[in-house]
PDB file of C-alpha atoms in Angstrom:
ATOM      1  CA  UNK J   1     -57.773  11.310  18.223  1.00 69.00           C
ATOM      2  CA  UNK J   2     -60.626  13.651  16.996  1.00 86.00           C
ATOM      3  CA  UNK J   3     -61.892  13.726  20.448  1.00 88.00           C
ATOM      4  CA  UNK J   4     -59.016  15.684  21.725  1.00 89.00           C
ATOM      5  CA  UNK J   5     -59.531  18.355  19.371  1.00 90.00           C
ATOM      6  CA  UNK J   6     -63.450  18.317  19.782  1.00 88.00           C
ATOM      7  CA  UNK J   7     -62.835  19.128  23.579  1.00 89.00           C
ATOM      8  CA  UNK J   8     -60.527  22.094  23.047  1.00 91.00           C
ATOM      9  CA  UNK J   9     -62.874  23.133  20.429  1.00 93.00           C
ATOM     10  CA  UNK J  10     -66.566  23.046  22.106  1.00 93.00           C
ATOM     11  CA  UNK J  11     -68.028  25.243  24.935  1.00 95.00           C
ATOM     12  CA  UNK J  12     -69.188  24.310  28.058  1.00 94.00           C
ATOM     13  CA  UNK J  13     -72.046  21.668  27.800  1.00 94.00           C
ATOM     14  CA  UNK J  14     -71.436  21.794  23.721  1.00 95.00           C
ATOM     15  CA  UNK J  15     -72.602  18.788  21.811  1.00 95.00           C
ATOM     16  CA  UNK J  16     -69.996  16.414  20.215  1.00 95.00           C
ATOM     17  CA  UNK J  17     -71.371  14.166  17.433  1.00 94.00           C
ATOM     18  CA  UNK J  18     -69.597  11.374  15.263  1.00 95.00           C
ATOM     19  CA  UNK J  19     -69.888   8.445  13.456  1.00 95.00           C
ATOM     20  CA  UNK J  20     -67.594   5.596  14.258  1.00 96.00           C
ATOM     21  CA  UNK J  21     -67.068   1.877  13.272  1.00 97.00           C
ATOM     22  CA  UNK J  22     -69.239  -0.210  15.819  1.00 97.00           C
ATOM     23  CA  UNK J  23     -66.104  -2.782  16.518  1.00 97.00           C
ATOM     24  CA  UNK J  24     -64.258  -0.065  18.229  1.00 96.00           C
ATOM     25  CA  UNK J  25     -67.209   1.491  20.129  1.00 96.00           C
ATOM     26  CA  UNK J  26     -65.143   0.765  23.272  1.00 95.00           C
ATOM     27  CA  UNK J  27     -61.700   2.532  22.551  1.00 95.00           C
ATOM     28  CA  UNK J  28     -64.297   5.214  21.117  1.00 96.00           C
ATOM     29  CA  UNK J  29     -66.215   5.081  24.786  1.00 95.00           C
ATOM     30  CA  UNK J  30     -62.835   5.413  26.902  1.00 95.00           C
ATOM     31  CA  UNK J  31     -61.259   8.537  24.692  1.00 95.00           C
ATOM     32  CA  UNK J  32     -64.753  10.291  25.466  1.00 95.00           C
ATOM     33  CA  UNK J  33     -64.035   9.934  28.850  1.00 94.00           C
ATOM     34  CA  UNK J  34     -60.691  10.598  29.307  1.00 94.00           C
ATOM     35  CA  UNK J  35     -61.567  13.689  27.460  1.00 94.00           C
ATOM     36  CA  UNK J  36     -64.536  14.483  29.856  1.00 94.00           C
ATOM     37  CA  UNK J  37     -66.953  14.152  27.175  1.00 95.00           C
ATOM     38  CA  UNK J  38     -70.128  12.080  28.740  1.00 95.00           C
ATOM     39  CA  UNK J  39     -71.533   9.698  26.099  1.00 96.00           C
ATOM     40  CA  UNK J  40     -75.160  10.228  25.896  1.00 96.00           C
ATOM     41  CA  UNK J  41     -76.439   8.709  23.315  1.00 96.00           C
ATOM     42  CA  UNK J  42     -75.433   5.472  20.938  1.00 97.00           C
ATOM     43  CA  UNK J  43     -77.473   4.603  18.102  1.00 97.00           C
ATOM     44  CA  UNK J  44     -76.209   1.135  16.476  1.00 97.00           C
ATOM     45  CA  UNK J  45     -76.056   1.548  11.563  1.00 97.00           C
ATOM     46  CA  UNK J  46     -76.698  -1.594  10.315  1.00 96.00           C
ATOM     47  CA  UNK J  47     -77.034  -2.652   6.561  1.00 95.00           C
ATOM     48  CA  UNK J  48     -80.070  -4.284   6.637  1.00 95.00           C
ATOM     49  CA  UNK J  49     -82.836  -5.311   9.707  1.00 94.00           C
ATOM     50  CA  UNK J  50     -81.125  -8.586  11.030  1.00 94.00           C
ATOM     51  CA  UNK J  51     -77.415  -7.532  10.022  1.00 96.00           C
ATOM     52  CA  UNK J  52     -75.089  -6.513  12.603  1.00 96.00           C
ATOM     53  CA  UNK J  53     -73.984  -3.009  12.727  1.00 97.00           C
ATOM     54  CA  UNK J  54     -71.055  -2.195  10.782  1.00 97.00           C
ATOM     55  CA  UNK J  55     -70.953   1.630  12.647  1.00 97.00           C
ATOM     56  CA  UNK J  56     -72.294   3.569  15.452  1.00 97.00           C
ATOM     57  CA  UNK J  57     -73.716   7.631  15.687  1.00 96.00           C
ATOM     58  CA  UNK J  58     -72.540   8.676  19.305  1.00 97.00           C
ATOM     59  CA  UNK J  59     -73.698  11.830  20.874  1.00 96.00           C
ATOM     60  CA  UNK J  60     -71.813  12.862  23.734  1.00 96.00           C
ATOM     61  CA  UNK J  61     -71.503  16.664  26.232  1.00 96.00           C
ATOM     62  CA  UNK J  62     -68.614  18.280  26.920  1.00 96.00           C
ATOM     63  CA  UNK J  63     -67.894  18.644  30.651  1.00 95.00           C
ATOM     64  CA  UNK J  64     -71.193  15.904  31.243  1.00 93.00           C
ATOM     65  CA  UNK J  65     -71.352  12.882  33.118  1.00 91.00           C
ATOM     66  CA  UNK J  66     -72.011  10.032  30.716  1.00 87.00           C
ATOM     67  CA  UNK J  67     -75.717   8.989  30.703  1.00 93.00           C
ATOM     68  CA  UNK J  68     -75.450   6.938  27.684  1.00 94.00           C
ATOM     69  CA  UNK J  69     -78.672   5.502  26.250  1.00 96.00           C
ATOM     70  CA  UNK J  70     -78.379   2.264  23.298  1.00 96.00           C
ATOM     71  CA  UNK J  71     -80.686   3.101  20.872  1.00 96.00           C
ATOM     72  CA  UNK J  72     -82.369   0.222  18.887  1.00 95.00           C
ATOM     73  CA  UNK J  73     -80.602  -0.528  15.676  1.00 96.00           C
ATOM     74  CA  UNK J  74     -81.099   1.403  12.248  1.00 96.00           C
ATOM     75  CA  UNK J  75     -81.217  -0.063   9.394  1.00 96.00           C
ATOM     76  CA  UNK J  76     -80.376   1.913   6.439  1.00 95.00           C
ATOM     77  CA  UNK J  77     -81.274  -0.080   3.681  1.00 94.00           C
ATOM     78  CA  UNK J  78     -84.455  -2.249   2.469  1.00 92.00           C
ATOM     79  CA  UNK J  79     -83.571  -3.819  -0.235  1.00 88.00           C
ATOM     80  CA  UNK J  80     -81.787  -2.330  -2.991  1.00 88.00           C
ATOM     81  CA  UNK J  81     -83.122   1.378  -1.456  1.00 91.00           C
ATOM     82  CA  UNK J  82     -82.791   3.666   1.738  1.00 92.00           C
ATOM     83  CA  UNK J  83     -85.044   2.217   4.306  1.00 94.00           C
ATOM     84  CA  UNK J  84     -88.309   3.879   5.682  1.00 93.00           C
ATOM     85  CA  UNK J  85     -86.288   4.452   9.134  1.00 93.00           C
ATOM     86  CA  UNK J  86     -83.170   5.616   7.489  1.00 93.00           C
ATOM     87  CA  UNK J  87     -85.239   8.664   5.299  1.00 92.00           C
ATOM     88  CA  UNK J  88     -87.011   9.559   8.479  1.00 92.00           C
ATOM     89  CA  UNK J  89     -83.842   9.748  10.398  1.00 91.00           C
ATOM     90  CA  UNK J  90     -82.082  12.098   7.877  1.00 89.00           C
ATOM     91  CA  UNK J  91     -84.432  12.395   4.391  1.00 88.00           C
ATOM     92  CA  UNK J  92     -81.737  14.349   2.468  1.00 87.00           C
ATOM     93  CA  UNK J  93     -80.867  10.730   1.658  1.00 87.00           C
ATOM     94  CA  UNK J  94     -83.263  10.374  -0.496  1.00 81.00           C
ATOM     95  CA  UNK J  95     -82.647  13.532  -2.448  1.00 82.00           C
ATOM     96  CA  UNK J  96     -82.762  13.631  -6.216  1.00 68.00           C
ATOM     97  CA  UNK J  97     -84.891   9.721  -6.022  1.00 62.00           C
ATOM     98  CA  UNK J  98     -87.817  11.086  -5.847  1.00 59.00           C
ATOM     99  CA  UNK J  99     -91.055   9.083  -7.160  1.00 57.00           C
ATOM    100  CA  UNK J 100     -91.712  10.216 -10.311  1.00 48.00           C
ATOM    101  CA  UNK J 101     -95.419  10.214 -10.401  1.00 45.00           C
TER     102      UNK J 101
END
């Protein structure tokens, strides 16, 4: 798995970041550790507020215990359109859709 290489690849304390599909967040959870990479932080994608989320961001430290924190869920879309939260999170979504005033 990715994590294997991440490990060889990051320094001391370095940040590992990925996206992964949320029904496999604990195979995802047990490489980290074997590969003494402490989870620190999940935060849940959904679809739409309500929806179940279809993938997860995880945050994780290199040579870190795990202090994992759940974030609440994100939704990424309202409607038809990138969500309020979603642009916030990361606003290059919304490049080139600008409001034409």
């Amino acid at each position: 798995m990715f994590c294997h290489a991440a490990r060889r690849l990051l320094r001391h304390h370095g940040l590992f970041c990925c996206i992964f599909p949320a029904e496999d967040l604990s195979r995802l959870l047990s490489t980290l550790e074997r590969e003494r990479l402490g989870c620190r932080r999940i935060l849940p994608l959904c679809p739409r507020a309500g929806e179940a989320a279809k993938r997860v961001l995880v945050l994780a430290r290199k040579d870190a215990a795990a202090q994992c924190r759940l974030e609440a869920p994100l939704p990424l879309h309202d409607g038809q359109d990138w969500s309020r939260g979603a642009l916030a999170f990361c606003p290059w979504l919304g490049a080139g859709h600008e409001e034409k005033k």
